[in-house]
GROMACS .gro file of C-alpha atoms in nm:
model
  314
    1MET     CA    1  17.525   9.853   4.123
    2ASN     CA    2  17.438   9.486   3.996
    3ALA     CA    3  17.727   9.267   3.868
    4PRO     CA    4  17.661   9.139   3.515
    5ALA     CA    5  17.477   8.804   3.508
    6SER     CA    6  17.684   8.499   3.589
    7THR     CA    7  17.708   8.153   3.442
    8PRO     CA    8  17.577   7.871   3.657
    9SER     CA    9  17.934   7.720   3.703
   10GLN     CA   10  18.068   8.083   3.813
   11ARG     CA   11  17.767   8.098   4.074
   12ALA     CA   12  17.847   7.773   4.235
   13ARG     CA   13  18.196   7.903   4.322
   14LYS     CA   14  18.205   8.152   4.620
   15PRO     CA   15  18.433   8.446   4.569
   16ASP     CA   16  18.741   8.518   4.744
   17TRP     CA   17  18.549   8.772   5.000
   18ILE     CA   18  18.281   8.550   5.097
   19ARG     CA   19  18.496   8.266   5.204
   20VAL     CA   20  18.549   8.157   5.585
   21LYS     CA   21  18.762   7.936   5.795
   22ALA     CA   22  18.630   7.611   5.931
   23PRO     CA   23  18.573   7.653   6.276
   24THR     CA   24  18.819   7.497   6.522
   25SER     CA   25  18.902   7.743   6.823
   26PRO     CA   26  18.851   7.573   7.192
   27GLY     CA   27  18.589   7.877   7.239
   28TYR     CA   28  18.417   7.728   6.969
   29ALA     CA   29  18.405   7.355   7.130
   30GLU     CA   30  18.306   7.507   7.471
   31THR     CA   31  18.004   7.694   7.290
   32ARG     CA   32  17.875   7.378   7.124
   33LYS     CA   33  17.917   7.186   7.432
   34LEU     CA   34  17.715   7.418   7.650
   35MET     CA   35  17.410   7.450   7.391
   36ARG     CA   36  17.422   7.052   7.415
   37GLU     CA   37  17.402   7.034   7.743
   38LEU     CA   38  17.134   7.295   7.785
   39ASN     CA   39  16.932   7.124   7.483
   40LEU     CA   40  16.931   7.440   7.316
   41HIS     CA   41  16.950   7.526   6.952
   42THR     CA   42  17.085   7.770   6.742
   43VAL     CA   43  17.017   7.982   6.426
   44CYS     CA   44  17.394   7.969   6.396
   45GLU     CA   45  17.394   7.587   6.329
   46GLU     CA   46  17.028   7.546   6.177
   47ALA     CA   47  17.069   7.800   5.929
   48ALA     CA   48  17.459   7.693   5.842
   49CYS     CA   49  17.575   8.057   5.952
   50PRO     CA   50  17.920   8.120   5.772
   51ASN     CA   51  18.003   8.331   6.067
   52ILE     CA   52  17.952   8.044   6.317
   53GLY     CA   53  18.337   8.008   6.402
   54GLU     CA   54  18.401   8.363   6.462
   55CYS     CA   55  18.105   8.393   6.695
   56TRP     CA   56  18.122   8.081   6.868
   57THR     CA   57  18.474   8.152   6.978
   58LYS     CA   58  18.376   8.474   7.128
   59LYS     CA   59  18.091   8.272   7.317
   60HIS     CA   60  17.848   8.443   7.113
   61ALA     CA   61  17.554   8.232   6.996
   62THR     CA   62  17.192   8.294   6.889
   63VAL     CA   63  16.964   8.104   7.045
   64MET     CA   64  16.640   7.965   6.847
   65ILE     CA   65  16.376   7.897   7.037
   66LEU     CA   66  16.021   7.673   7.008
   67GLY     CA   67  16.247   7.411   6.857
   68ASP     CA   68  16.434   7.306   6.553
   69THR     CA   69  16.135   7.238   6.315
   70CYS     CA   70  15.958   7.515   6.111
   71THR     CA   71  15.601   7.531   5.995
   72ARG     CA   72  15.709   7.693   5.690
   73ALA     CA   73  15.947   7.626   5.392
   74CYS     CA   74  16.130   7.981   5.246
   75ALA     CA   75  16.324   7.922   4.970
   76PHE     CA   76  16.609   8.059   5.127
   77CYS     CA   77  16.626   7.883   5.471
   78ASN     CA   78  16.807   7.591   5.591
   79VAL     CA   79  16.620   7.533   5.891
   80LYS     CA   80  16.403   7.206   5.875
   81THR     CA   81  16.031   7.197   5.744
   82GLY     CA   82  15.768   6.986   5.929
   83MET     CA   83  15.569   6.900   6.233
   84PRO     CA   84  15.723   7.069   6.537
   85ARG     CA   85  15.748   6.901   6.857
   86PRO     CA   86  15.583   7.011   7.204
   87VAL     CA   87  15.722   7.373   7.327
   88ASP     CA   88  16.015   7.299   7.550
   89LEU     CA   89  15.886   7.433   7.930
   90LEU     CA   90  16.234   7.452   8.043
   91GLU     CA   91  16.360   7.651   7.714
   92PRO     CA   92  16.351   8.012   7.903
   93GLU     CA   93  16.564   7.896   8.198
   94HIS     CA   94  16.785   7.713   8.009
   95THR     CA   95  16.832   8.007   7.778
   96ALA     CA   96  16.887   8.230   8.059
   97ALA     CA   97  17.141   7.999   8.213
   98ALA     CA   98  17.343   8.019   7.902
   99ALA     CA   99  17.359   8.358   7.878
  100ALA     CA  100  17.487   8.354   8.250
  101LYS     CA  101  17.749   8.084   8.188
  102MET     CA  102  17.880   8.237   7.889
  103GLY     CA  103  17.866   8.626   8.039
  104LEU     CA  104  17.692   8.775   7.786
  105THR     CA  105  17.642   9.132   7.768
  106HIS     CA  106  17.400   9.138   7.473
  107ILE     CA  107  17.202   8.829   7.351
  108VAL     CA  108  16.998   8.758   7.039
  109ILE     CA  109  16.688   8.514   7.072
  110THR     CA  110  16.515   8.421   6.728
  111SER     CA  111  16.267   8.125   6.662
  112VAL     CA  112  16.143   7.915   6.403
  113ASP     CA  113  15.776   8.009   6.272
  114ARG     CA  114  15.532   7.814   6.484
  115ASP     CA  115  15.213   7.881   6.287
  116ASP     CA  116  15.083   7.557   6.459
  117LEU     CA  117  15.032   7.737   6.784
  118PRO     CA  118  14.724   7.990   6.877
  119ASP     CA  119  14.972   8.253   6.960
  120GLY     CA  120  15.259   8.186   6.699
  121GLY     CA  121  15.493   8.126   7.028
  122ALA     CA  122  15.474   8.459   7.141
  123SER     CA  123  15.403   8.339   7.510
  124GLN     CA  124  15.755   8.148   7.482
  125PHE     CA  125  15.937   8.495   7.346
  126VAL     CA  126  15.770   8.674   7.684
  127LYS     CA  127  15.921   8.373   7.929
  128VAL     CA  128  16.235   8.406   7.771
  129ILE     CA  129  16.275   8.776   7.814
  130GLU     CA  130  16.147   8.728   8.152
  131ALA     CA  131  16.402   8.440   8.221
  132LEU     CA  132  16.655   8.664   8.129
  133ARG     CA  133  16.594   8.948   8.316
  134ARG     CA  134  16.597   8.747   8.619
  135GLU     CA  135  16.907   8.559   8.576
  136THR     CA  136  17.114   8.829   8.436
  137PRO     CA  137  16.965   9.146   8.429
  138GLN     CA  138  17.284   9.347   8.289
  139THR     CA  139  17.255   9.145   7.962
  140THR     CA  140  17.069   9.342   7.676
  141ILE     CA  141  16.781   9.151   7.455
  142GLU     CA  142  16.770   9.134   7.121
  143ILE     CA  143  16.466   8.916   6.961
  144LEU     CA  144  16.434   8.829   6.616
  145THR     CA  145  16.021   8.699   6.555
  146PRO     CA  146  15.846   8.562   6.293
  147ASP     CA  147  15.562   8.774   6.169
  148PHE     CA  148  15.298   8.606   6.373
  149ARG     CA  149  15.070   8.629   6.054
  150ASN     CA  150  14.719   8.506   6.111
  151LYS     CA  151  14.749   8.557   6.472
  152PRO     CA  152  14.591   8.793   6.731
  153GLU     CA  153  14.751   9.140   6.785
  154SER     CA  154  14.784   9.072   7.117
  155ALA     CA  155  15.057   8.831   7.046
  156VAL     CA  156  15.302   9.113   6.921
  157ALA     CA  157  15.191   9.317   7.200
  158ALA     CA  158  15.269   9.067   7.481
  159ILE     CA  159  15.613   9.050   7.349
  160VAL     CA  160  15.671   9.421   7.335
  161ASP     CA  161  15.517   9.471   7.691
  162ALA     CA  162  15.787   9.237   7.809
  163ARG     CA  163  16.037   9.525   7.658
  164PRO     CA  164  16.336   9.384   7.471
  165ASP     CA  165  16.582   9.629   7.399
  166VAL     CA  166  16.572   9.529   7.001
  167TYR     CA  167  16.253   9.392   6.832
  168ASN     CA  168  16.421   9.247   6.512
  169HIS     CA  169  16.201   9.138   6.187
  170ASN     CA  170  16.370   9.055   5.879
  171LEU     CA  171  16.186   9.160   5.581
  172GLU     CA  172  16.434   8.902   5.386
  173THR     CA  173  16.416   9.052   5.025
  174VAL     CA  174  16.197   9.291   4.801
  175PRO     CA  175  15.845   9.276   4.750
  176ARG     CA  176  15.871   9.129   4.385
  177LEU     CA  177  16.065   8.815   4.525
  178TYR     CA  178  15.851   8.736   4.804
  179PRO     CA  179  15.603   8.496   4.592
  180THR     CA  180  15.928   8.260   4.517
  181ILE     CA  181  16.138   8.353   4.813
  182ARG     CA  182  15.927   8.404   5.124
  183PRO     CA  183  15.603   8.251   4.982
  184GLY     CA  184  15.425   8.190   5.327
  185ALA     CA  185  15.461   8.574   5.432
  186ARG     CA  186  15.387   8.917   5.307
  187TYR     CA  187  15.571   9.231   5.272
  188TYR     CA  188  15.344   9.492   5.396
  189ALA     CA  189  15.241   9.278   5.701
  190SER     CA  190  15.631   9.232   5.808
  191LEU     CA  191  15.627   9.616   5.788
  192ARG     CA  192  15.293   9.670   5.952
  193LEU     CA  193  15.456   9.443   6.235
  194LEU     CA  194  15.781   9.672   6.310
  195GLU     CA  195  15.527   9.988   6.291
  196THR     CA  196  15.314   9.839   6.563
  197VAL     CA  197  15.622   9.778   6.769
  198LYS     CA  198  15.744  10.152   6.745
  199ARG     CA  199  15.396  10.270   6.788
  200ARG     CA  200  15.321  10.066   7.121
  201ASP     CA  201  15.672  10.159   7.275
  202PRO     CA  202  15.882  10.408   7.086
  203SER     CA  203  16.191  10.354   7.316
  204ILE     CA  204  16.216   9.998   7.183
  205PHE     CA  205  16.478  10.017   6.869
  206THR     CA  206  16.341   9.848   6.596
  207LYS     CA  207  16.580   9.627   6.333
  208SER     CA  208  16.516   9.491   5.976
  209GLY     CA  209  16.756   9.324   5.728
  210ILE     CA  210  16.728   9.173   5.352
  211MET     CA  211  16.974   8.943   5.155
  212LEU     CA  212  17.118   9.037   4.850
  213GLY     CA  213  17.215   8.840   4.538
  214LEU     CA  214  16.864   8.684   4.507
  215GLY     CA  215  16.812   8.883   4.167
  216GLU     CA  216  16.686   9.206   4.322
  217GLU     CA  217  16.730   9.551   4.134
  218ARG     CA  218  16.926   9.851   4.289
  219MET     CA  219  16.619  10.067   4.299
  220GLU     CA  220  16.413   9.789   4.454
  221VAL     CA  221  16.672   9.787   4.714
  222HIS     CA  222  16.616  10.168   4.774
  223GLN     CA  223  16.287  10.138   4.779
  224VAL     CA  224  16.283   9.863   5.057
  225MET     CA  225  16.501  10.135   5.251
  226ASP     CA  226  16.225  10.410   5.200
  227ASP     CA  227  15.957  10.155   5.349
  228MET     CA  228  16.171  10.071   5.662
  229ARG     CA  229  16.212  10.451   5.722
  230SER     CA  230  15.876  10.479   5.685
  231ALA     CA  231  15.767  10.239   5.921
  232ASP     CA  232  16.045  10.406   6.174
  233ILE     CA  233  16.271  10.128   6.175
  234ASP     CA  234  16.583  10.232   6.341
  235PHE     CA  235  16.864   9.943   6.199
  236MET     CA  236  16.922   9.797   5.866
  237THR     CA  237  17.127   9.507   5.764
  238MET     CA  238  17.227   9.386   5.440
  239GLY     CA  239  17.422   9.068   5.366
  240GLN     CA  240  17.482   8.854   5.091
  241TYR     CA  241  17.257   8.527   5.013
  242LEU     CA  242  17.405   8.227   5.019
  243GLN     CA  243  17.270   7.883   4.881
  244PRO     CA  244  17.260   7.630   5.178
  245THR     CA  245  17.161   7.308   4.964
  246PRO     CA  246  17.090   7.283   4.586
  247LYS     CA  247  16.728   7.261   4.667
  248HIS     CA  248  16.721   7.626   4.792
  249ALA     CA  249  16.712   7.916   4.588
  250LYS     CA  250  17.009   8.006   4.354
  251VAL     CA  251  17.264   8.278   4.412
  252ALA     CA  252  17.189   8.515   4.137
  253GLU     CA  253  17.488   8.734   4.207
  254PHE     CA  254  17.763   8.769   4.426
  255VAL     CA  255  17.732   9.138   4.516
  256THR     CA  256  18.083   9.294   4.590
  257PRO     CA  257  18.205   9.469   4.904
  258LYS     CA  258  18.222   9.782   4.726
  259ALA     CA  259  17.868   9.772   4.616
  260PHE     CA  260  17.745   9.662   4.977
  261ASP     CA  261  17.939  10.006   5.114
  262ALA     CA  262  17.733  10.199   4.884
  263TYR     CA  263  17.434  10.054   4.980
  264ALA     CA  264  17.548  10.128   5.330
  265GLN     CA  265  17.603  10.529   5.252
  266ILE     CA  266  17.252  10.552   5.114
  267ALA     CA  267  17.090  10.409   5.372
  268ARG     CA  268  17.285  10.607   5.607
  269ALA     CA  269  17.188  10.914   5.425
  270LYS     CA  270  16.815  10.815   5.465
  271GLY     CA  271  16.859  10.844   5.846
  272PHE     CA  272  16.873  10.457   5.967
  273LEU     CA  273  17.058  10.505   6.322
  274GLN     CA  274  17.264  10.217   6.213
  275VAL     CA  275  17.358  10.023   5.913
  276ALA     CA  276  17.556   9.683   5.868
  277SER     CA  277  17.602   9.597   5.526
  278SER     CA  278  17.869   9.354   5.400
  279PRO     CA  279  17.863   9.015   5.234
  280LEU     CA  280  17.909   8.813   5.543
  281THR     CA  281  17.639   9.048   5.762
  282ARG     CA  282  17.366   8.878   5.911
  283SER     CA  283  17.117   8.973   6.146
  284SER     CA  284  17.309   8.867   6.496
  285TYR     CA  285  17.656   8.958   6.345
  286HIS     CA  286  17.827   9.190   6.569
  287ALA     CA  287  17.477   9.246   6.696
  288GLY     CA  288  17.611   9.367   7.066
  289ASP     CA  289  17.877   9.627   6.955
  290ASP     CA  290  17.585   9.753   6.683
  291PHE     CA  291  17.343   9.789   6.938
  292GLU     CA  292  17.596   9.989   7.159
  293ARG     CA  293  17.676  10.194   6.820
  294MET     CA  294  17.285  10.242   6.763
  295ARG     CA  295  17.217  10.343   7.170
  296ALA     CA  296  17.476  10.595   7.128
  297ALA     CA  297  17.360  10.712   6.797
  298ARG     CA  298  16.994  10.796   6.975
  299GLU     CA  299  17.141  10.954   7.238
  300GLU     CA  300  17.355  11.205   7.022
  301GLN     CA  301  17.018  11.236   6.846
  302LEU     CA  302  16.771  11.344   7.132
  303ALA     CA  303  17.076  11.563   7.258
  304ARG     CA  304  17.100  11.748   6.937
  305ASP     CA  305  16.723  11.774   6.917
  306ALA     CA  306  16.706  11.947   7.262
  307ARG     CA  307  16.952  12.203   7.170
  308PRO     CA  308  16.793  12.575   7.221
  309GLY     CA  309  16.725  12.737   6.912
  310ARG     CA  310  16.764  12.423   6.704
  311VAL     CA  311  16.436  12.487   6.504
  312GLY     CA  312  16.512  12.702   6.239
  313ALA     CA  313  16.872  12.709   6.265
  314ASP     CA  314  16.939  12.553   5.928
   0.00000   0.00000   0.00000
């Protein structure tokens, strides 16, 4: 599955399947203008997402709450690190206003890590969810949270009780690479977080993702899939890691589209309701369409389980 090791010069050049056009559409400009007017940050910009042109053209943007400065410094992430500013009290209302103006049927809300706050910023997630429910109740809500490591259990519980439709928290990579790629986090703590969400409210869809191309082995990826299923995670995403700047972790491998498809087949066989796996896949890429497919898959599964005589039919 893994491609042969590349030379440094080869690694620097992206293959054709990972290249995207620079954003120039009117829709992109309108989305950018709206974000500026409402003083909102987006992970699309801060993390240098390659899909920003496509998504913003369609008026899809992932709002990044709690500011634009992270208290951690992960080796893969382009979001700036430092001491964050105070929490913006108007952020929940501005986020809801943006969703309403863009006519979003599905919105993804993420955040920087805020280890400086007693609850890690959980209360701001709750306020954003509540504002969205008030302003645009038809919009389904997907959140992508930090791990809330060393924070009270009540932080995650409060978010779950606010009832987002999807709770996403990314594992990012395989356990072996955590010390260098995600040093401020712990693999099993992230798994337990998602397990806790599902245990507290089984109706909420749970989601997690990893990046490929950081030096992981094929069997390590398979083990992550098994770990996710053990935590009853519904949706798995897999995408190609891209080095944001020379200071960040290098790309060990550009994984081919064929290899991504093979990983997707294995993940589906392991029982995920939804799988998104391609070089350009990111947590919020096509999130609305994927949510509808996941919801339909659950309904189909529930209907199948409810059929008379199902037990022992196999």
